[in-house]
């Protein structure tokens, strides 16, 4: 959702910024630009399209200067075009700024500024900020940014450079992430840590309302009430290698194949043969907690749906799951006795963060399941389960989803223990089964890839693809459909198996693929009868089943079998062929797999 990068140092800024933008591309890729300061000479270059367009434009140019800012855009206001790309400038071209987020009152501000004689050259909300700084600037940038904050509404992160104050980058964070990287006689700024891992693992994270002045020697953080802030250094445990493709054609495929390691890592951290270890949970858990509300967006929401089944089944608690963008504006019944679980890979999703804040205002305790311990969601929560999936670069989430499921399994077992809902013996059996999951994940990947490739060759020619399942399998099928649509651009929809006949069956005719998931032994016969409704209309059924669940393959055109395991944990195996079906279909269709059209990785706007 737009990426910001900046450096104040000794090396040539142009090269550093281009490398940083490459790493941030997954946050937005419809245009890019950079601004470099050399003394009081300010050069701005920007281009519509992917980063290589900007590289082409820069090809014959070498911008002198070791201080600069860059931006990769995911358009919200104004189409992708050279003019609408960042950095934006004021009338005098004294300032250059890049921005992530939305300025809600930009039209009003623009009218005022135009009345005062400012001329605009783009359709963005961002440009208003450049002219506003020009208008309000008096003695220094920090007091100007304070005034800018008062005049603007919305959530945003901002980086500004000033021709008359070379050597400094000014930054402001207002509900949108920004981190400062610390180097040797060089400091950096970025929307997220992975963009800077090749130069540092030490960060200072800006909090909402804070500003920063960054130069090659120093970083000064200033609070909303104008005090200098002493911020502890955050040490990232990710490294630069983790953000490389390592020989895989796409990050998505690499991340799919990392899943056995990811599972082993999170299980190793939180589980051994004798216990589930989430000690912080004891601090917030009390007997008065009556229900759980899970909230998240997209894939994380679908992980939450699986979590609901597992928590209800093991911890015997009523669990609701609500999409964060809905929860934030809904009449809800959150009380101090509700535990709210926020699930977010990035930990920066604006809607999820807003839902979290709403829950806290109602007095709820909040547990975060996230891949980013330094993120806003992690920092705002009472307890954090770090899913430890490592940086996820492909826009389509795979390994983070799998790790989220495992986090729910661990949590459900822990709550079952705290609430004394399961005997010690049963808990021990479950723990042993969980510890065996990584090897089953490896076995599944080895077993299903070729078959998925073959089926993808059929899917690629279809107009619509339906997914069905019951209960937990339905939750999984939602993730399967999302994965397929977001990277292949084919229409895919998921239904509870019993629901197809209430309308959607009208769309099933000869050859229409229906992917049926069956991992729950007691429900498989029910889904099989729904499959008959499909075959009676000559639909083509592709079944994804746990080994041994079905006794006959009658009515099934293809059967993808994953190893048998306790039905509660089947999600981490079943999702693998769903991911591979999506990947191979998109690959055959020649789609931009890691950066699908219209999407961005970290959605920091509402
Ligand atoms: C889809 C996908 C998105 C994210 C969603 C929430 O593959 O990745 O649907 O799951 O944008 O993002 P996080 O988990 O960062 O809050």
Coordinates of C-alpha atoms and ligand atoms in Angstrom, one line a residue:
X1 CA 0.0 0.0 0.0
X2 CA 2.6 2.5 -1.2
X3 CA 6.2 2.1 -0.1
X4 CA 8.4 4.9 1.3
X5 CA 12.2 4.7 1.4
X6 CA 14.8 7.3 2.3
X7 CA 18.5 7.6 3.1
X8 CA 20.7 10.2 4.5
X9 CA 24.3 9.0 4.2
X10 CA 27.5 8.8 2.3
X11 CA 26.8 6.5 -0.6
X12 CA 25.0 7.5 -3.8
X13 CA 21.4 7.9 -2.9
X14 CA 20.0 6.9 -6.4
X15 CA 21.4 3.4 -6.2
X16 CA 20.2 2.8 -2.6
X17 CA 16.8 4.2 -3.3
X18 CA 16.3 2.0 -6.4
X19 CA 17.3 -1.1 -4.4
X20 CA 15.0 -0.2 -1.6
X21 CA 12.1 0.5 -4.0
X22 CA 12.7 -3.0 -5.5
X23 CA 12.2 -4.5 -2.0
X24 CA 9.1 -2.4 -1.4
X25 CA 7.5 -3.1 -4.7
X26 CA 5.1 -5.5 -3.1
X27 CA 3.5 -2.6 -1.3
X28 CA 2.5 -0.9 -4.6
X29 CA 3.7 -1.2 -8.2
X30 CA 1.7 1.1 -10.5
X31 CA 4.3 3.9 -10.5
X32 CA 7.5 4.9 -8.7
X33 CA 9.7 7.9 -8.2
X34 CA 12.6 9.4 -6.3
X35 CA 14.0 12.7 -5.3
X36 CA 17.7 13.3 -4.6
X37 CA 19.4 16.3 -3.0
X38 CA 22.9 17.4 -3.8
X39 CA 23.7 20.6 -1.9
X40 CA 20.7 22.8 -2.7
X41 CA 20.1 21.1 -6.0
X42 CA 16.9 18.9 -5.9
X43 CA 16.2 16.4 -8.7
X44 CA 13.0 14.5 -9.0
X45 CA 12.4 11.7 -11.4
X46 CA 9.2 9.6 -11.6
X47 CA 7.5 7.2 -14.0
X48 CA 4.2 5.4 -14.3
X49 CA 4.4 1.6 -14.4
X50 CA 6.6 -0.9 -12.6
X51 CA 10.0 0.0 -11.3
X52 CA 11.8 -0.9 -14.5
X53 CA 10.1 2.1 -16.1
X54 CA 11.7 4.4 -13.6
X55 CA 15.0 2.6 -14.1
X56 CA 14.7 3.1 -17.9
X57 CA 14.0 6.8 -17.3
X58 CA 17.1 7.1 -15.1
X59 CA 19.2 5.0 -17.4
X60 CA 21.2 7.7 -18.9
X61 CA 21.2 9.8 -15.8
X62 CA 23.3 9.7 -12.7
X63 CA 21.9 11.8 -9.9
X64 CA 24.6 13.2 -7.7
X65 CA 23.8 13.3 -4.0
X66 CA 23.7 11.1 -0.9
X67 CA 20.3 12.1 0.5
X68 CA 17.0 11.2 -1.0
X69 CA 13.5 9.8 -0.8
X70 CA 11.7 7.3 -3.0
X71 CA 8.2 6.0 -3.4
X72 CA 6.4 3.1 -5.0
X73 CA 2.7 3.8 -5.5
X74 CA -0.6 1.9 -5.2
X75 CA -3.0 4.4 -6.6
X76 CA -5.9 5.7 -4.5
X77 CA -6.5 9.2 -5.7
X78 CA -5.8 9.7 -9.4
X79 CA -4.9 7.1 -12.0
X80 CA -1.4 5.7 -12.3
X81 CA 0.5 8.3 -14.4
X82 CA 3.8 10.2 -14.3
X83 CA 2.1 13.3 -12.9
X84 CA 0.4 11.4 -10.1
X85 CA 3.5 9.5 -9.1
X86 CA 5.4 10.7 -6.0
X87 CA 7.5 12.7 -5.0
X88 CA 5.3 15.7 -5.2
X89 CA 6.5 19.3 -5.1
X90 CA 5.3 22.8 -4.2
X91 CA 5.1 25.7 -6.6
X92 CA 8.7 26.8 -5.9
X93 CA 10.0 23.3 -6.2
X94 CA 11.7 23.8 -2.8
X95 CA 10.3 20.7 -1.1
X96 CA 9.8 17.1 -2.4
X97 CA 7.6 14.7 -0.4
X98 CA 6.4 11.1 -0.6
X99 CA 3.3 9.9 1.2
X100 CA 1.5 6.7 2.1
X101 CA -2.1 6.9 3.2
X102 CA -5.0 9.2 2.6
X103 CA -5.6 12.9 3.3
X104 CA -9.3 12.9 3.8
X105 CA -9.9 16.7 3.6
X106 CA -7.6 17.3 0.6
X107 CA -10.3 18.8 -1.6
X108 CA -11.1 21.5 0.9
X109 CA -7.4 22.2 1.4
X110 CA -6.8 22.3 -2.3
X111 CA -9.5 24.8 -2.8
X112 CA -8.1 27.1 -0.2
X113 CA -4.6 26.7 -1.5
X114 CA -5.7 27.4 -5.1
X115 CA -7.5 30.5 -3.9
X116 CA -4.1 31.6 -2.4
X117 CA -2.5 31.1 -5.8
X118 CA -1.0 27.6 -5.7
X119 CA -1.1 25.6 -9.0
X120 CA -1.6 21.9 -8.9
X121 CA -0.3 19.4 -11.4
X122 CA -1.7 16.1 -10.3
X123 CA -5.0 14.5 -9.2
X124 CA -3.6 13.2 -6.0
X125 CA -4.4 14.0 -2.4
X126 CA -0.7 14.0 -1.7
X127 CA 0.2 17.1 -3.7
X128 CA -1.8 19.2 -1.3
X129 CA 0.7 18.5 1.4
X130 CA 3.6 19.9 -0.6
X131 CA 1.7 23.1 -1.2
X132 CA 0.5 23.3 2.3
X133 CA 4.1 23.1 3.6
X134 CA 5.1 25.8 1.2
X135 CA 2.2 27.9 2.5
X136 CA 2.7 27.4 6.3
X137 CA 6.5 27.1 6.4
X138 CA 7.9 29.8 8.7
X139 CA 11.1 29.0 10.6
X140 CA 11.6 25.3 10.5
X141 CA 10.1 22.0 9.2
X142 CA 9.1 20.5 12.6
X143 CA 6.8 23.4 13.5
X144 CA 5.5 23.3 9.9
X145 CA 4.7 19.6 10.3
X146 CA 3.0 20.3 13.6
X147 CA 0.8 22.8 11.8
X148 CA 0.3 20.4 8.9
X149 CA -1.0 17.8 11.3
X150 CA -3.5 20.2 12.7
X151 CA -4.8 21.1 9.3
X152 CA -5.1 17.6 7.8
X153 CA -7.4 14.7 8.6
X154 CA -6.7 11.1 7.6
X155 CA -4.0 8.5 8.2
X156 CA -0.7 8.9 6.6
X157 CA 3.1 8.6 6.7
X158 CA 5.2 11.3 5.2
X159 CA 8.8 11.9 4.2
X160 CA 9.9 15.4 3.1
X161 CA 13.2 16.9 1.9
X162 CA 13.9 20.6 1.7
X163 CA 16.4 22.2 -0.8
X164 CA 17.2 24.9 1.7
X165 CA 17.9 22.4 4.5
X166 CA 20.0 19.8 2.7
X167 CA 21.3 16.8 4.7
X168 CA 18.0 16.1 6.4
X169 CA 15.0 14.0 5.9
X170 CA 11.9 14.9 7.9
X171 CA 9.3 12.3 8.6
X172 CA 5.8 12.2 10.1
X173 CA 3.7 9.2 11.1
X174 CA 0.0 9.5 11.5
X175 CA -1.6 6.0 11.7
X176 CA 0.5 4.6 8.9
X177 CA 3.8 2.7 9.4
X178 CA 7.3 4.2 9.2
X179 CA 10.5 2.8 10.6
X180 CA 14.0 4.4 10.8
X181 CA 17.0 2.2 10.1
X182 CA 20.2 2.9 11.9
X183 CA 23.5 2.5 10.0
X184 CA 27.2 3.5 10.3
X185 CA 27.3 7.2 9.5
X186 CA 24.2 6.6 7.5
X187 CA 20.5 6.4 8.5
X188 CA 17.4 5.3 6.6
X189 CA 13.7 5.5 6.5
X190 CA 11.2 3.0 5.2
X191 CA 7.6 1.8 5.4
X192 CA 8.7 -1.5 6.7
X193 CA 11.8 -3.3 7.9
X194 CA 12.3 -5.9 5.1
X195 CA 13.2 -3.0 2.7
X196 CA 16.2 -2.1 4.9
X197 CA 17.5 -5.6 6.0
X198 CA 20.4 -5.5 3.5
X199 CA 21.8 -2.5 5.3
X200 CA 20.7 -2.8 8.9
X201 CA 18.9 -4.9 11.5
X202 CA 18.5 -2.1 14.0
X203 CA 15.5 0.1 13.9
X204 CA 13.6 2.8 15.7
X205 CA 9.9 2.6 15.1
X206 CA 7.9 5.8 14.9
X207 CA 4.6 5.9 16.9
X208 CA 1.5 7.8 15.8
X209 CA 1.8 11.5 15.8
X210 CA 5.6 11.5 16.0
X211 CA 8.0 13.2 13.8
X212 CA 11.6 12.6 13.0
X213 CA 14.6 14.4 11.7
X214 CA 17.1 12.1 10.1
X215 CA 20.6 12.9 9.0
X216 CA 23.7 10.8 8.4
X217 CA 24.9 11.0 12.0
X218 CA 21.7 11.4 14.1
X219 CA 18.1 10.5 14.4
X220 CA 15.9 12.7 16.5
X221 CA 12.3 11.6 17.2
X222 CA 9.9 14.3 18.4
X223 CA 6.6 13.5 20.1
X224 CA 3.2 15.0 19.2
X225 CA 3.7 17.5 22.0
X226 CA 7.1 18.6 20.8
X227 CA 9.3 16.7 23.2
X228 CA 12.4 14.8 22.1
X229 CA 11.7 11.1 22.5
X230 CA 14.2 8.5 23.7
X231 CA 13.3 5.4 21.6
X232 CA 14.8 2.0 22.3
X233 CA 16.4 0.2 19.4
X234 CA 14.3 -2.7 18.0
X235 CA 16.5 -5.5 16.7
X236 CA 14.9 -7.4 13.8
X237 CA 15.5 -11.2 13.7
X238 CA 14.9 -11.3 10.0
X239 CA 17.9 -11.1 7.7
X240 CA 18.6 -10.0 4.1
X241 CA 18.8 -13.5 2.8
X242 CA 15.2 -14.2 3.8
X243 CA 14.0 -11.6 1.3
X244 CA 15.7 -13.2 -1.7
X245 CA 14.1 -15.6 -4.1
X246 CA 16.9 -18.2 -3.7
X247 CA 16.5 -19.8 -7.2
X248 CA 12.7 -20.1 -7.1
X249 CA 10.9 -18.6 -10.1
X250 CA 8.5 -16.7 -7.8
X251 CA 8.5 -15.6 -4.2
X252 CA 5.1 -17.3 -3.9
X253 CA 6.5 -20.7 -4.8
X254 CA 9.5 -20.2 -2.4
X255 CA 7.1 -19.3 0.4
X256 CA 4.9 -22.3 -0.3
X257 CA 7.9 -24.6 0.0
X258 CA 9.1 -22.8 3.1
X259 CA 6.0 -24.0 5.0
X260 CA 7.5 -27.1 6.6
X261 CA 10.3 -24.9 8.1
X262 CA 7.7 -22.3 9.2
X263 CA 5.6 -24.9 10.9
X264 CA 8.6 -26.4 12.6
X265 CA 9.8 -23.0 13.8
X266 CA 6.5 -21.9 15.4
X267 CA 5.8 -25.3 16.9
X268 CA 9.4 -25.3 18.3
X269 CA 8.9 -21.9 19.9
X270 CA 5.5 -22.6 21.5
X271 CA 5.2 -26.3 22.0
X272 CA 7.0 -29.3 23.4
X273 CA 5.9 -32.7 24.3
X274 CA 4.8 -31.5 27.8
X275 CA 3.1 -28.2 27.3
X276 CA 2.0 -25.3 25.1
X277 CA 4.1 -22.3 26.1
X278 CA 2.3 -19.0 25.9
X279 CA 3.1 -17.7 29.4
X280 CA 1.7 -14.2 28.7
X281 CA -1.7 -15.7 28.2
X282 CA -1.9 -16.5 31.9
X283 CA -1.6 -12.8 32.7
X284 CA -4.7 -11.8 30.7
X285 CA -6.8 -14.9 30.9
X286 CA -9.4 -14.9 33.6
X287 CA -12.4 -17.0 34.3
X288 CA -14.8 -14.2 33.5
X289 CA -13.9 -14.3 29.8
X290 CA -17.1 -15.6 28.2
X291 CA -16.5 -15.4 24.6
X292 CA -13.9 -14.7 21.9
X293 CA -14.1 -12.3 19.0
X294 CA -11.7 -12.9 16.1
X295 CA -11.2 -10.0 13.7
X296 CA -9.0 -9.7 10.6
X297 CA -9.1 -9.0 6.8
X298 CA -8.7 -11.3 3.8
X299 CA -6.6 -14.4 4.2
X300 CA -6.1 -13.6 7.9
X301 CA -9.9 -13.5 8.3
X302 CA -10.1 -16.9 6.7
X303 CA -7.5 -18.2 9.1
X304 CA -9.7 -16.8 11.8
X305 CA -12.7 -18.8 10.5
X306 CA -10.6 -22.0 10.9
X307 CA -9.5 -20.7 14.4
X308 CA -13.2 -20.4 15.3
X309 CA -13.8 -24.1 14.7
X310 CA -10.7 -25.2 16.5
X311 CA -11.3 -23.0 19.5
X312 CA -14.9 -23.9 19.8
X313 CA -14.1 -27.6 19.5
X314 CA -11.3 -27.7 22.0
X315 CA -11.8 -24.8 24.4
X316 CA -15.6 -25.0 24.3
X317 CA -16.0 -21.3 24.1
X318 CA -18.4 -19.3 21.9
X319 CA -16.4 -17.7 19.2
X320 CA -17.4 -15.1 16.6
X321 CA -15.3 -14.0 13.6
X322 CA -15.9 -10.6 12.0
X323 CA -14.1 -8.8 9.1
X324 CA -12.3 -5.9 10.7
X325 CA -13.6 -3.3 8.3
X326 CA -17.1 -4.4 9.3
X327 CA -16.5 -4.7 13.0
X328 CA -15.1 -1.2 13.3
X329 CA -18.5 0.4 12.3
X330 CA -20.8 -2.2 13.6
X331 CA -23.1 -2.3 16.6
X332 CA -21.2 -4.9 18.6
X333 CA -21.5 -6.6 21.9
X334 CA -17.9 -6.4 23.0
X335 CA -17.5 -6.3 26.8
X336 CA -14.6 -6.6 29.2
X337 CA -15.5 -10.3 29.2
X338 CA -14.6 -10.7 25.5
X339 CA -11.2 -11.7 24.4
X340 CA -10.5 -10.1 21.1
X341 CA -8.0 -11.8 18.7
X342 CA -6.6 -9.7 15.9
X343 CA -4.9 -11.7 13.1
X344 CA -2.6 -9.9 10.8
X345 CA 0.5 -10.9 8.9
X346 CA 1.8 -7.4 8.5
X347 CA 0.5 -6.1 11.8
X348 CA -0.3 -2.8 10.0
X349 CA -3.6 -3.4 8.3
X350 CA -5.6 -0.2 8.9
X351 CA -9.0 -1.8 9.4
X352 CA -7.6 -4.5 11.8
X353 CA -5.8 -1.8 13.8
X354 CA -9.0 0.2 14.0
X355 CA -11.0 -2.8 15.1
X356 CA -8.3 -3.5 17.8
X357 CA -8.6 0.1 19.1
X358 CA -12.4 -0.2 19.2
X359 CA -12.1 -3.4 21.2
X360 CA -9.7 -1.8 23.6
X361 CA -12.0 1.2 24.1
X362 CA -14.6 -1.3 25.2
X363 CA -12.2 -2.7 27.8
X364 CA -11.5 -6.0 26.0
X365 CA -8.1 -7.7 26.3
X366 CA -6.5 -8.1 22.9
X367 CA -4.3 -11.0 21.7
X368 CA -2.5 -10.5 18.4
X369 CA -1.5 -13.3 16.0
X370 CA 1.0 -11.6 13.7
X371 CA 4.2 -12.1 11.7
X372 CA 5.6 -8.7 12.7
X373 CA 6.3 -8.3 16.4
X374 CA 7.4 -4.7 15.9
X375 CA 4.2 -3.7 14.1
X376 CA 1.5 -1.4 15.3
X377 CA -0.9 -4.2 16.0
X378 CA 1.7 -6.1 18.0
X379 CA 2.7 -3.1 20.0
X380 CA -0.9 -2.2 20.8
X381 CA -1.9 -5.7 22.0
X382 CA -1.8 -7.3 25.5
X383 CA -0.4 -10.6 24.2
X384 CA 1.3 -11.4 20.9
X385 CA 1.7 -14.8 19.3
X386 CA 4.5 -14.3 16.8
X387 CA 3.8 -16.7 13.9
X388 CA 7.5 -16.5 12.9
X389 CA 6.9 -17.1 9.2
X390 CA 9.8 -14.9 8.1
X391 CA 9.2 -12.1 5.6
X392 CA 6.4 -12.8 3.2
X393 CA 7.0 -11.0 -0.1
X394 CA 4.5 -12.4 -2.5
X395 CA 1.3 -10.4 -2.2
X396 CA -0.8 -13.6 -2.0
X397 CA -0.3 -14.9 1.5
X398 CA 0.7 -18.6 1.9
X399 CA 3.1 -19.4 4.7
X400 CA 1.7 -16.7 7.0
X401 CA -1.8 -18.3 6.6
X402 CA -0.4 -21.7 7.5
X403 CA 1.4 -20.3 10.5
X404 CA -1.8 -18.5 11.6
X405 CA -3.6 -21.8 11.6
X406 CA -0.9 -23.3 13.8
X407 CA -1.1 -20.3 16.1
X408 CA -4.8 -21.0 16.5
X409 CA -4.2 -24.7 17.2
X410 CA -1.7 -23.8 19.9
X411 CA -4.0 -21.3 21.4
X412 CA -7.0 -23.6 21.4
X413 CA -4.9 -26.3 23.2
X414 CA -3.7 -23.7 25.8
X415 CA -7.2 -22.5 26.5
X416 CA -8.5 -26.0 26.7
X417 CA -5.8 -26.6 29.4
X418 CA -6.5 -23.4 31.2
X419 CA -10.3 -24.0 31.2
X420 CA -9.8 -27.7 32.1
X421 CA -11.9 -28.8 29.2
X422 CA -9.6 -31.6 28.1
X423 CA -8.0 -34.4 30.1
X424 CA -4.2 -34.4 30.4
X425 CA -4.1 -37.5 28.3
X426 CA -6.1 -35.9 25.4
X427 CA -3.9 -32.8 25.6
X428 CA -0.8 -34.9 25.3
X429 CA -2.2 -36.8 22.3
X430 CA -3.0 -33.5 20.5
X431 CA 0.4 -32.1 21.3
X432 CA 2.1 -35.1 19.8
X433 CA 0.0 -34.9 16.7
X434 CA 0.9 -31.2 16.2
X435 CA 4.6 -32.0 16.5
X436 CA 4.2 -34.4 13.5
X437 CA 2.6 -31.8 11.2
X438 CA 5.9 -30.5 9.6
X439 CA 6.8 -33.9 8.2
X440 CA 3.2 -34.3 6.9
X441 CA 3.4 -30.9 5.2
X442 CA 6.6 -31.9 3.4
X443 CA 5.0 -35.2 2.4
X444 CA 1.9 -33.4 1.0
X445 CA 4.0 -30.9 -1.0
X446 CA 6.0 -33.8 -2.5
X447 CA 2.8 -35.7 -3.3
X448 CA 0.5 -33.1 -4.8
X449 CA 2.6 -30.7 -6.9
X450 CA 2.5 -32.6 -10.2
X451 CA -1.2 -33.4 -10.0
X452 CA -2.0 -29.7 -9.2
X453 CA 0.0 -28.7 -12.3
X454 CA -2.1 -31.0 -14.4
X455 CA -5.4 -29.8 -13.0
X456 CA -4.3 -26.2 -13.4
X457 CA -4.1 -26.9 -17.1
X458 CA -7.8 -27.6 -17.0
X459 CA -8.7 -24.7 -14.7
X460 CA -7.0 -22.1 -16.8
X461 CA -9.7 -22.3 -19.5
X462 CA -12.7 -22.0 -17.2
X463 CA -14.9 -19.0 -16.7
X464 CA -15.8 -19.8 -13.1
X465 CA -14.6 -22.2 -10.5
X466 CA -16.5 -23.1 -7.4
X467 CA -15.2 -24.4 -4.1
X468 CA -17.4 -26.3 -1.6
X469 CA -16.9 -27.7 1.9
X470 CA -18.7 -28.1 5.2
X471 CA -17.8 -26.4 8.5
X472 CA -14.0 -26.4 8.8
X473 CA -13.7 -27.5 5.1
X474 CA -15.8 -24.5 4.1
X475 CA -13.5 -22.1 5.9
X476 CA -10.6 -23.7 4.0
X477 CA -12.4 -23.5 0.7
X478 CA -12.8 -19.7 1.1
X479 CA -9.0 -19.4 1.3
X480 CA -8.7 -21.7 -1.8
X481 CA -11.1 -19.5 -3.8
X482 CA -9.4 -16.2 -2.7
X483 CA -5.9 -17.5 -3.6
X484 CA -7.1 -18.6 -7.1
X485 CA -8.9 -15.4 -7.9
X486 CA -6.2 -13.0 -6.7
X487 CA -3.4 -14.4 -8.7
X488 CA -5.1 -16.1 -11.7
X489 CA -7.9 -13.4 -12.1
X490 CA -10.4 -16.2 -12.8
X491 CA -13.7 -16.0 -11.1
X492 CA -13.7 -18.3 -8.1
X493 CA -16.3 -18.5 -5.3
X494 CA -16.7 -20.7 -2.3
X495 CA -19.9 -22.1 -0.8
X496 CA -20.9 -24.2 2.1
X497 CA -21.5 -27.5 0.3
X498 CA -25.2 -27.6 1.4
X499 CA -25.8 -24.1 0.1
X500 CA -25.0 -24.7 -3.6
X501 CA -28.5 -25.9 -4.3
X502 CA -30.0 -22.8 -3.0
X503 CA -29.2 -20.8 -6.1
X504 CA -25.6 -21.1 -7.3
X505 CA -26.2 -24.6 -8.8
X506 CA -27.9 -22.7 -11.6
X507 CA -24.4 -21.8 -12.8
X508 CA -23.1 -25.4 -12.9
X509 CA -23.2 -26.9 -16.4
X510 CA -21.0 -29.3 -18.4
X511 CA -17.4 -29.0 -17.4
X512 CA -17.7 -26.3 -14.7
X513 CA -15.1 -27.2 -12.1
X514 CA -16.3 -27.6 -8.5
X515 CA -13.4 -28.2 -6.0
X516 CA -14.8 -30.1 -3.0
X517 CA -12.9 -30.3 0.2
X518 CA -13.5 -33.3 2.5
X519 CA -11.3 -33.6 5.6
X520 CA -14.0 -34.2 8.2
X521 CA -14.9 -37.8 8.4
X522 CA -18.4 -37.4 9.7
X523 CA -19.2 -34.7 7.1
X524 CA -17.7 -36.3 4.0
X525 CA -20.9 -38.4 3.2
X526 CA -22.9 -35.2 3.3
X527 CA -20.6 -33.4 1.0
X528 CA -20.6 -36.4 -1.3
X529 CA -24.3 -36.1 -1.7
X530 CA -23.9 -32.4 -2.7
X531 CA -21.3 -33.6 -5.2
X532 CA -24.0 -35.8 -6.8
X533 CA -26.0 -32.6 -7.4
X534 CA -23.0 -31.3 -9.4
X535 CA -22.3 -34.5 -11.4
X536 CA -26.0 -34.7 -12.3
X537 CA -25.4 -31.4 -14.1
X538 CA -22.2 -32.7 -15.7
X539 CA -20.0 -30.5 -13.6
X540 CA -16.4 -31.6 -13.1
X541 CA -15.5 -32.5 -9.5
X542 CA -12.1 -32.1 -8.2
X543 CA -12.0 -33.5 -4.6
X544 CA -9.3 -32.5 -2.1
X545 CA -9.5 -35.2 0.6
X546 CA -7.7 -36.5 3.7
X547 CA -6.4 -40.0 3.0
X548 CA -8.9 -42.7 3.8
X549 CA -11.9 -40.3 4.3
X550 CA -13.8 -41.5 1.3
X551 CA -14.4 -45.1 0.3
X552 CA -15.4 -44.6 -3.3
X553 CA -14.2 -42.2 -6.0
X554 CA -17.5 -42.5 -7.9
X555 CA -18.6 -39.0 -9.0
X556 CA -15.1 -37.6 -8.6
X557 CA -13.1 -36.6 -11.7
X558 CA -9.9 -35.9 -9.8
X559 CA -8.9 -36.8 -6.3
X560 CA -6.1 -34.9 -4.6
X561 CA -5.3 -36.8 -1.4
X562 CA -3.4 -35.3 1.5
X563 CA -2.1 -37.5 4.4
X564 CA -4.6 -38.4 7.0
X565 CA -4.4 -36.5 10.3
X566 CA -6.7 -35.5 13.0
X567 CA -9.5 -33.5 11.3
X568 CA -8.9 -30.5 13.5
X569 CA -5.4 -30.0 12.1
X570 CA -6.3 -30.9 8.5
X571 CA -6.2 -27.3 7.3
X572 CA -2.5 -27.0 7.2
X573 CA -2.3 -29.9 4.8
X574 CA -5.4 -29.2 2.7
X575 CA -4.4 -25.6 2.0
X576 CA -1.2 -26.8 0.2
X577 CA -2.9 -28.2 -2.9
X578 CA -5.2 -25.2 -2.9
X579 CA -2.2 -22.9 -3.0
X580 CA -0.5 -24.9 -5.7
X581 CA -3.6 -25.0 -7.9
X582 CA -3.7 -21.2 -7.7
X583 CA 0.0 -20.9 -8.4
X584 CA 0.1 -23.2 -11.4
X585 CA -3.1 -21.8 -12.9
X586 CA -1.7 -18.3 -12.7
X587 CA 1.6 -19.5 -14.1
X588 CA 0.1 -21.1 -17.1
X589 CA -1.9 -18.0 -17.7
X590 CA 1.3 -15.9 -17.5
X591 CA 0.0 -13.7 -14.6
X592 CA 2.1 -11.5 -12.5
X593 CA 2.2 -14.0 -9.6
X594 CA 4.0 -12.1 -6.9
X595 CA 2.4 -8.7 -7.7
X596 CA -1.1 -9.4 -9.0
X597 CA -2.9 -6.4 -10.6
X598 CA -4.7 -3.9 -8.4
X599 CA -3.4 -5.4 -5.1
X600 CA -0.7 -4.5 -2.6
X601 CA 0.7 -6.4 0.3
X602 CA 0.2 -4.2 3.4
X603 CA -3.1 -2.4 3.3
X604 CA -2.6 0.6 5.4
X605 CA -5.6 2.6 4.2
X606 CA -9.2 2.1 5.1
Ligands
LIG1 C1 -4.4 -12.5 0.4 C2 -3.9 -11.6 1.4 C3 -4.7 -10.5 2.0 C4 -4.3 -10.3 3.4 C5 -5.1 -9.1 4.0 C6 -4.7 -8.9 5.5 O1 -3.6 -13.4 -0.1 O2 -2.7 -11.7 1.7 O3 -6.1 -10.9 1.9 O4 -4.5 -11.4 4.2 O5 -4.8 -7.9 3.3 O6 -3.4 -8.6 5.6 P1 -2.7 -8.7 7.0 O7 -2.6 -10.2 7.4 O8 -1.3 -8.2 6.8 O9 -3.5 -8.0 8.0

